[in-house]
Short mmCIF file of C-alpha atoms in Angstrom, two decimals:
data_model
loop_
_atom_site.label_atom_id
_atom_site.label_comp_id
_atom_site.label_asym_id
_atom_site.label_seq_id
_atom_site.Cartn_x
_atom_site.Cartn_y
_atom_site.Cartn_z
CA MET O 1 93.96 -69.59 -37.43
CA LYS O 2 90.18 -69.30 -37.83
CA LEU O 3 90.57 -65.61 -38.80
CA LYS O 4 93.22 -66.52 -41.33
CA ASN O 5 90.99 -69.18 -42.90
CA LYS O 6 88.06 -66.78 -42.88
CA LEU O 7 90.08 -64.14 -44.74
CA LYS O 8 91.28 -66.74 -47.21
CA LEU O 9 87.69 -67.81 -47.89
CA GLU O 10 86.58 -64.21 -48.35
CA ASN O 11 89.39 -63.64 -50.85
CA ILE O 12 88.31 -66.69 -52.82
CA MET O 13 84.68 -65.50 -52.85
CA MET O 14 85.68 -62.03 -54.04
CA LEU O 15 87.80 -63.56 -56.81
CA LEU O 16 84.91 -65.75 -57.92
CA LEU O 17 82.56 -62.75 -57.86
CA ALA O 18 84.99 -60.73 -59.96
CA LEU O 19 85.24 -63.56 -62.50
CA VAL O 20 81.43 -63.81 -62.69
CA MET O 21 81.10 -60.04 -63.26
CA MET O 22 83.76 -60.09 -65.97
CA PHE O 23 81.92 -62.95 -67.68
CA LEU O 24 78.61 -61.10 -67.55
CA ILE O 25 80.17 -57.90 -68.90
CA GLY O 26 81.77 -59.86 -71.76
CA CYS O 27 78.45 -61.46 -72.71
CA SER O 28 76.72 -58.09 -72.63
CA THR O 29 79.34 -56.63 -75.00
CA GLU O 30 79.00 -59.57 -77.41
CA GLU O 31 75.22 -59.15 -77.50
CA GLU O 32 75.40 -55.41 -78.18
CA GLU O 33 77.90 -55.63 -81.05
CA PRO O 34 75.48 -57.21 -83.56
CA LYS O 35 72.97 -54.45 -82.74
CA GLU O 36 75.56 -51.78 -83.53
CA MET O 37 76.55 -53.55 -86.75
CA LYS O 38 72.89 -53.81 -87.76
CA GLU O 39 72.38 -50.10 -87.15
CA GLU O 40 75.50 -49.35 -89.21
CA GLU O 41 74.20 -51.51 -92.10
CA GLU O 42 70.86 -49.69 -91.99
CA ARG O 43 72.67 -46.36 -92.19
CA VAL O 44 74.64 -47.58 -95.25
CA GLU O 45 71.44 -48.74 -96.96
CA GLU O 46 69.80 -45.39 -96.27
CA LYS O 47 72.76 -43.61 -97.91
CA GLU O 48 72.59 -45.84 -101.03
CA GLU O 49 68.89 -45.22 -101.75
CA PRO O 50 69.29 -41.60 -102.95
CA GLU O 51 71.94 -42.76 -105.46
CA GLU O 52 69.36 -45.07 -107.10
CA ASP O 53 66.82 -42.22 -107.24
CA SER O 54 69.47 -39.97 -108.77
CA GLU O 55 70.06 -42.47 -111.59
CA GLU O 56 66.34 -42.51 -112.40
CA GLU O 57 66.18 -38.70 -112.50
CA THR O 58 69.08 -38.44 -114.98
CA GLU O 59 67.79 -41.16 -117.32
CA GLU O 60 68.28 -40.09 -120.94
CA PRO O 61 65.02 -39.44 -122.88
CA GLY O 62 66.42 -41.17 -125.97
CA ILE O 63 68.08 -39.76 -129.07
CA PRO O 64 66.76 -36.95 -131.32
CA SER O 65 65.24 -37.73 -134.69
CA PRO O 66 67.19 -36.18 -137.58
CA LEU O 67 63.86 -35.11 -139.11
CA SER O 68 62.26 -33.33 -136.16
CA GLY O 69 64.65 -33.15 -133.20
CA LEU O 70 62.03 -35.00 -131.11
CA TYR O 71 63.42 -37.73 -128.86
CA GLU O 72 62.91 -41.43 -129.55
CA LYS O 73 63.87 -44.11 -127.00
CA ASP O 74 64.02 -46.92 -129.59
CA GLU O 75 67.31 -46.16 -131.34
CA GLU O 76 66.69 -48.82 -134.01
CA ARG O 77 63.67 -46.90 -135.31
CA LEU O 78 65.90 -43.97 -136.16
CA GLU O 79 68.37 -46.22 -137.99
CA ARG O 80 65.71 -47.11 -140.58
CA PRO O 81 65.56 -45.34 -143.96
CA VAL O 82 63.42 -42.22 -144.13
CA VAL O 83 60.16 -42.68 -146.09
CA GLY O 84 58.90 -39.88 -148.36
CA VAL O 85 55.23 -40.05 -149.44
CA MET O 86 53.62 -38.02 -152.25
CA TYR O 87 50.31 -36.62 -150.99
CA ASP O 88 47.36 -35.44 -153.06
CA ASN O 89 46.22 -31.90 -152.16
CA ASN O 90 43.24 -31.57 -154.46
CA PRO O 91 40.17 -30.23 -152.59
CA ASN O 92 38.60 -33.68 -153.12
CA ALA O 93 41.54 -35.27 -151.27
CA ARG O 94 41.29 -33.23 -148.07
CA PRO O 95 41.82 -33.84 -145.22
CA GLN O 96 44.76 -36.17 -145.77
CA ALA O 97 45.58 -39.14 -143.55
CA GLY O 98 48.93 -39.45 -141.80
CA LEU O 99 50.24 -35.87 -142.03
CA HIS O 100 49.98 -35.42 -138.26
CA ASP O 101 52.66 -38.13 -137.87
CA ALA O 102 55.02 -36.72 -140.52
CA GLU O 103 58.10 -34.87 -139.28
CA MET O 104 58.95 -32.73 -142.31
CA ILE O 105 56.52 -31.76 -145.08
CA TYR O 106 57.06 -29.88 -148.37
CA GLU O 107 54.38 -28.13 -150.41
CA PHE O 108 55.20 -27.48 -154.09
CA TYR O 109 53.32 -26.34 -157.15
CA VAL O 110 52.60 -29.09 -159.63
CA GLU O 111 50.63 -27.61 -162.55
CA GLY O 112 47.49 -25.55 -163.09
CA ASN O 113 48.20 -23.65 -159.83
CA ALA O 114 47.61 -26.85 -157.84
CA THR O 115 50.00 -28.12 -155.17
CA ARG O 116 51.01 -31.44 -153.64
CA TYR O 117 52.80 -32.46 -150.46
CA LEU O 118 55.88 -34.58 -149.94
CA ALA O 119 55.85 -35.82 -146.34
CA PHE O 120 58.85 -37.47 -144.70
CA PHE O 121 58.47 -40.05 -141.91
CA LEU O 122 60.90 -41.80 -139.58
CA MET O 123 59.71 -42.00 -135.95
CA ASN O 124 56.04 -42.76 -136.60
CA ASP O 125 54.27 -45.55 -138.49
CA PRO O 126 50.73 -44.45 -139.50
CA GLU O 127 48.31 -47.25 -140.31
CA PHE O 128 46.31 -45.15 -142.81
CA MET O 129 48.12 -42.80 -145.22
CA GLY O 130 46.89 -40.94 -148.26
CA PRO O 131 45.58 -40.13 -150.74
CA VAL O 132 48.84 -40.81 -152.59
CA ARG O 133 49.53 -39.18 -155.98
CA SER O 134 52.09 -39.30 -158.76
CA ALA O 135 55.71 -38.16 -158.82
CA ARG O 136 57.32 -34.97 -160.15
CA PRO O 137 61.03 -34.34 -160.96
CA TYR O 138 61.74 -31.83 -158.16
CA TYR O 139 60.06 -34.09 -155.61
CA ILE O 140 62.49 -36.81 -156.67
CA GLU O 141 65.39 -34.48 -155.85
CA LYS O 142 63.95 -33.96 -152.36
CA ALA O 143 63.67 -37.71 -151.85
CA MET O 144 67.35 -38.00 -152.81
CA GLU O 145 68.28 -35.33 -150.23
CA TYR O 146 66.74 -37.42 -147.46
CA HIS O 147 68.10 -40.77 -148.74
CA ALA O 148 64.43 -41.74 -148.67
CA ILE O 149 62.32 -44.58 -149.99
CA TYR O 150 60.07 -42.62 -152.36
CA VAL O 151 56.37 -43.58 -152.30
CA HIS O 152 54.10 -42.40 -155.15
CA ALA O 153 51.10 -43.39 -157.26
CA GLY O 154 52.78 -43.69 -160.64
CA ALA O 155 54.60 -41.13 -162.81
CA SER O 156 55.01 -39.98 -166.39
CA SER O 157 57.32 -42.01 -168.62
CA ARG O 158 59.92 -39.24 -168.37
CA VAL O 159 59.86 -39.21 -164.56
CA THR O 160 59.77 -43.02 -164.38
CA GLU O 161 62.95 -43.17 -166.47
CA GLU O 162 64.58 -40.54 -164.23
CA ILE O 163 63.74 -42.57 -161.11
CA ARG O 164 65.27 -45.66 -162.75
CA SER O 165 68.42 -43.93 -164.00
CA LEU O 166 69.07 -42.25 -160.63
CA GLY O 167 68.64 -45.55 -158.79
CA ILE O 168 65.97 -44.19 -156.45
CA GLN O 169 64.39 -46.88 -154.29
CA ASN O 170 60.67 -46.35 -154.76
CA VAL O 171 57.31 -47.94 -154.02
CA SER O 172 54.84 -47.11 -156.81
CA LEU O 173 51.19 -47.88 -157.48
CA SER O 174 52.09 -48.50 -161.14
CA GLY O 175 55.51 -50.06 -160.60
CA PRO O 176 57.52 -51.86 -157.93
CA GLY O 177 55.45 -52.46 -154.80
CA ALA O 178 51.99 -51.88 -156.29
CA GLY O 179 50.57 -54.30 -153.71
CA ALA O 180 51.33 -51.80 -150.94
CA PHE O 181 48.31 -49.69 -152.00
CA TRP O 182 44.55 -50.03 -151.94
CA ARG O 183 41.59 -47.93 -153.07
CA GLU O 184 39.14 -46.45 -150.56
CA SER O 185 35.43 -46.22 -151.36
CA HIS O 186 34.75 -42.96 -149.49
CA ARG O 187 36.56 -41.01 -152.22
CA ARG O 188 36.61 -41.19 -156.00
CA ALA O 189 39.64 -42.02 -158.14
CA PRO O 190 42.23 -40.69 -158.58
CA HIS O 191 41.92 -39.24 -155.06
CA ASN O 192 41.52 -42.55 -153.20
CA ALA O 193 44.84 -44.44 -153.26
CA TYR O 194 45.97 -45.24 -149.71
CA THR O 195 48.76 -47.17 -148.02
CA SER O 196 50.25 -47.80 -144.56
CA MET O 197 53.74 -47.59 -143.15
CA ASP O 198 53.73 -51.33 -142.44
CA ASN O 199 52.90 -51.98 -146.11
CA ILE O 200 55.63 -49.61 -147.26
CA ARG O 201 58.38 -51.05 -145.09
CA SER O 202 57.44 -54.69 -145.70
CA THR O 203 57.34 -54.00 -149.46
CA ALA O 204 60.74 -52.29 -149.27
CA GLU O 205 62.11 -55.35 -147.48
CA ALA O 206 60.66 -57.68 -150.14
CA LEU O 207 62.31 -55.53 -152.84
CA ASN O 208 65.67 -55.84 -151.01
CA TYR O 209 65.92 -52.11 -150.42
CA ARG O 210 68.40 -50.80 -147.88
CA GLU O 211 67.46 -51.46 -144.26
CA THR O 212 69.50 -48.69 -142.60
CA SER O 213 70.32 -45.06 -143.33
CA ASP O 214 73.10 -42.59 -142.53
CA PHE O 215 70.86 -39.54 -142.99
CA ALA O 216 72.00 -36.73 -140.65
CA GLY O 217 69.36 -34.04 -141.17
CA TYR O 218 69.25 -30.54 -139.71
CA GLU O 219 70.45 -29.40 -136.31
CA PHE O 220 67.75 -28.85 -133.68
CA HIS O 221 67.63 -27.08 -130.34
CA GLN O 222 66.97 -29.38 -127.38
CA GLU O 223 64.11 -27.10 -126.34
CA LYS O 224 62.24 -24.45 -128.31
CA GLU O 225 63.99 -21.08 -128.50
CA ALA O 226 63.00 -17.68 -129.87
CA LEU O 227 64.95 -16.16 -132.75
CA LYS O 228 67.86 -13.93 -131.74
CA SER O 229 67.07 -11.29 -134.37
CA GLY O 230 63.54 -12.03 -135.53
CA GLN O 231 60.55 -9.77 -136.18
CA THR O 232 57.05 -10.47 -134.88
CA ALA O 233 55.08 -12.69 -137.28
CA GLU O 234 52.14 -14.34 -135.57
CA ASN O 235 49.97 -14.70 -138.68
CA PHE O 236 50.94 -15.29 -142.30
CA GLU O 237 49.53 -16.76 -145.49
CA VAL O 238 51.02 -18.65 -148.45
CA ARG O 239 48.60 -18.17 -151.35
CA TYR O 240 49.38 -20.45 -154.31
CA HIS O 241 45.79 -20.05 -155.58
CA SER O 242 42.38 -19.34 -154.07
CA SER O 243 41.86 -23.12 -153.68
CA TYR O 244 45.44 -23.70 -152.48
CA ARG O 245 45.93 -21.24 -149.67
CA ALA O 246 47.75 -22.13 -146.44
CA GLU O 247 47.44 -19.97 -143.33
CA TYR O 248 49.48 -20.13 -140.14
CA HIS O 249 48.36 -18.63 -136.82
CA TYR O 250 50.68 -18.66 -133.84
CA ASN O 251 49.49 -20.68 -130.84
CA GLU O 252 51.41 -19.45 -127.79
CA GLU O 253 50.32 -22.39 -125.63
CA GLN O 254 51.61 -24.92 -128.19
CA GLN O 255 54.61 -22.74 -129.14
CA GLY O 256 53.79 -23.52 -132.74
CA TYR O 257 51.69 -22.41 -135.71
CA ASP O 258 48.16 -23.79 -136.12
CA ARG O 259 47.77 -24.60 -139.81
CA TYR O 260 44.67 -23.69 -141.79
CA TYR O 261 43.81 -24.49 -145.38
CA VAL O 262 41.35 -22.26 -147.27
CA ASP O 263 40.02 -20.88 -143.97
CA ARG O 264 39.56 -24.31 -142.40
CA ARG O 265 41.57 -25.74 -139.52
CA HIS O 266 43.90 -28.39 -140.92
CA TYR O 267 43.24 -31.74 -139.23
CA ASP O 268 44.51 -35.21 -140.02
CA GLU O 269 41.90 -37.53 -141.57
CA ASN O 270 42.83 -40.03 -138.85
CA HIS O 271 41.42 -37.75 -136.13
CA THR O 272 38.76 -39.02 -133.72
CA ASP O 273 36.48 -37.43 -131.13
CA ASP O 274 39.02 -38.40 -128.47
CA GLU O 275 42.09 -37.30 -130.48
CA GLU O 276 41.61 -34.45 -132.94
CA LYS O 277 45.16 -34.52 -134.40
CA PRO O 278 45.44 -30.89 -135.58
CA ILE O 279 48.41 -29.90 -137.72
CA VAL O 280 50.76 -27.67 -135.69
CA ALA O 281 54.10 -26.54 -137.15
CA ALA O 282 57.05 -25.77 -134.89
CA ASN O 283 58.92 -24.38 -137.91
CA VAL O 284 57.85 -23.01 -141.28
CA LEU O 285 60.45 -22.35 -143.96
CA VAL O 286 59.43 -20.42 -147.08
CA GLN O 287 61.82 -21.10 -149.96
CA ILE O 288 61.64 -18.97 -153.11
CA VAL O 289 62.77 -20.77 -156.30
CA PRO O 290 62.46 -19.97 -160.03
CA ALA O 291 59.73 -21.97 -161.83
CA ARG O 292 58.71 -22.43 -165.48
CA GLN O 293 56.67 -24.79 -167.63
CA ILE O 294 58.44 -27.64 -169.39
CA PRO O 295 58.24 -27.00 -173.18
CA GLY O 296 56.06 -29.43 -175.10
CA THR O 297 53.93 -30.57 -172.16
CA SER O 298 50.22 -30.01 -172.77
CA SER O 299 49.32 -30.10 -169.07
CA GLY O 300 51.84 -27.42 -168.15
CA ILE O 301 54.17 -29.57 -166.02
CA LEU O 302 56.66 -27.38 -164.16
CA GLU O 303 60.38 -27.29 -163.62
CA MET O 304 61.52 -25.75 -160.34
CA ASP O 305 65.14 -24.74 -159.83
CA THR O 306 65.79 -26.21 -156.40
CA ILE O 307 69.53 -26.51 -157.15
CA GLY O 308 71.58 -23.35 -156.65
CA SER O 309 70.81 -20.63 -154.14
CA GLY O 310 68.13 -18.12 -153.29
CA SER O 311 66.21 -16.31 -150.60
CA GLY O 312 63.48 -17.24 -148.15
CA TYR O 313 62.06 -16.83 -144.67
CA TYR O 314 62.10 -18.79 -141.44
CA PHE O 315 59.07 -18.61 -139.09
CA THR O 316 59.14 -19.98 -135.54
CA MET O 317 57.89 -19.01 -132.06
CA GLY O 318 55.77 -16.19 -133.52
CA GLU O 319 58.75 -14.54 -135.23
CA VAL O 320 60.34 -14.43 -138.68
CA MET O 321 63.76 -13.75 -140.16
CA GLU O 322 65.16 -13.70 -143.68
CA VAL O 323 67.31 -16.64 -144.79
CA GLN O 324 69.38 -17.72 -147.76
CA TRP O 325 69.21 -21.28 -149.08
CA GLU O 326 71.89 -23.28 -150.91
CA LYS O 327 71.98 -26.66 -152.67
CA SER O 328 74.90 -27.67 -154.91
CA ASP O 329 73.52 -30.77 -156.69
CA LYS O 330 70.62 -33.25 -156.69
CA GLU O 331 71.90 -35.28 -153.77
CA ASP O 332 73.13 -32.33 -151.70
CA PHE O 333 71.05 -31.36 -148.68
CA THR O 334 69.44 -27.89 -148.86
CA ARG O 335 70.88 -25.62 -146.16
CA TYR O 336 69.40 -22.41 -144.79
CA TYR O 337 71.57 -19.55 -143.46
CA ASP O 338 70.89 -16.38 -141.48
CA SER O 339 72.11 -12.87 -142.36
CA GLU O 340 75.49 -13.57 -140.74
CA GLY O 341 76.05 -16.71 -142.80
CA GLU O 342 75.40 -19.11 -139.93
CA GLU O 343 73.28 -22.19 -140.62
CA ILE O 344 69.97 -21.91 -138.79
CA ILE O 345 69.09 -24.29 -135.96
CA LEU O 346 65.48 -25.48 -135.99
CA ASN O 347 63.15 -25.90 -133.05
CA PRO O 348 62.04 -29.46 -132.24
CA GLY O 349 58.74 -30.50 -133.81
CA GLN O 350 57.07 -30.72 -137.20
CA THR O 351 58.51 -28.53 -139.99
CA TRP O 352 56.67 -27.31 -143.10
CA ILE O 353 58.65 -26.07 -146.11
CA GLN O 354 56.55 -23.92 -148.43
CA VAL O 355 58.27 -23.72 -151.82
CA ILE O 356 57.03 -20.74 -153.84
CA SER O 357 58.00 -19.12 -157.15
CA ARG O 358 57.37 -15.46 -156.25
CA GLU O 359 57.66 -13.48 -153.04
CA ASP O 360 54.18 -11.95 -153.42
CA ILE O 361 52.67 -15.39 -152.77
CA LEU O 362 53.64 -14.83 -149.12
CA THR O 363 51.77 -12.31 -146.95
CA VAL O 364 52.85 -11.61 -143.38
CA GLU O 365 50.67 -9.80 -140.85
CA GLU O 366 52.97 -8.17 -138.31
CA LEU O 367 51.63 -7.59 -134.83
CA ASP O 368 52.94 -5.30 -132.10
CA GLN O 369 54.60 -7.01 -129.16
CA GLY O 370 51.83 -5.79 -126.81
CA GLU O 371 48.95 -7.24 -128.80
#
């Protein structure tokens, strides 16, 4: 009887011990589960971090400007109208202010073997621009090509009437928007009329000019590329006259042409000791067009046949190739084609278009590949 009770008691004790062990094991499992879940969450977070880094690496640089192919993050800036500014190129007007910030620049004859520039702006807003000079008929046609607000310091009665009849939105020192200009004392008239991009755009707004533009421009490579069938051309000169002579020297580090004018390095007037602002062209187009004096003009004002077709040259990346240009009417955009009839694609950066009347104005110094 005592043995039976003893066995019964031992059975009860073993049962209780088993229950206690099961309870302890259960508690241990419940405590470990949150630790495992925490570790799993940490692993998930670690996997998600690279995805965020990947998004930063693939962030778009913006959209390319239709004038230069350079990327701009503020899309609204590129929706604004292009601005075309007439620049004085008289020796007393050099160096000019604002050309470093232009994206596409034309140089044409005016009269007396002198030249002027027409500089187009979209991305950049220089605070000091000039000297600004008067309009010419073929410059008006270029402004129409770019759907641009045309900025000039007056014009002849004939040109003023043409601007009015063609409906060109313009800001003129002697017409609409005269308040956008001022005279600088460090130069003498007529080589001292200046303006700013803020003045131009605020004046255009006050005159109720268009606020947006559908200008498409040329096609540009995303990155600079050499010509597929070009010849070496690291140095060349466009000689309009001894006082109007542009030189280009290829800068391999910049992948562009350093511009010189009458043997002097071409700098922007806005340069400082900290920022020199040299003029460097990614592309140079030389366009050959017929030119003649307008009958009955005592000063020898020119007509230049920029409508039609003709020949020219395209310089980029230290090379040159022959091109053909075409333009069907005043508003049509001038296109340049290679020997196979394909429209050329420009390299991103500033482009200069040198418009000349004869091929002998251009001189190219060809260098061997090893030099």
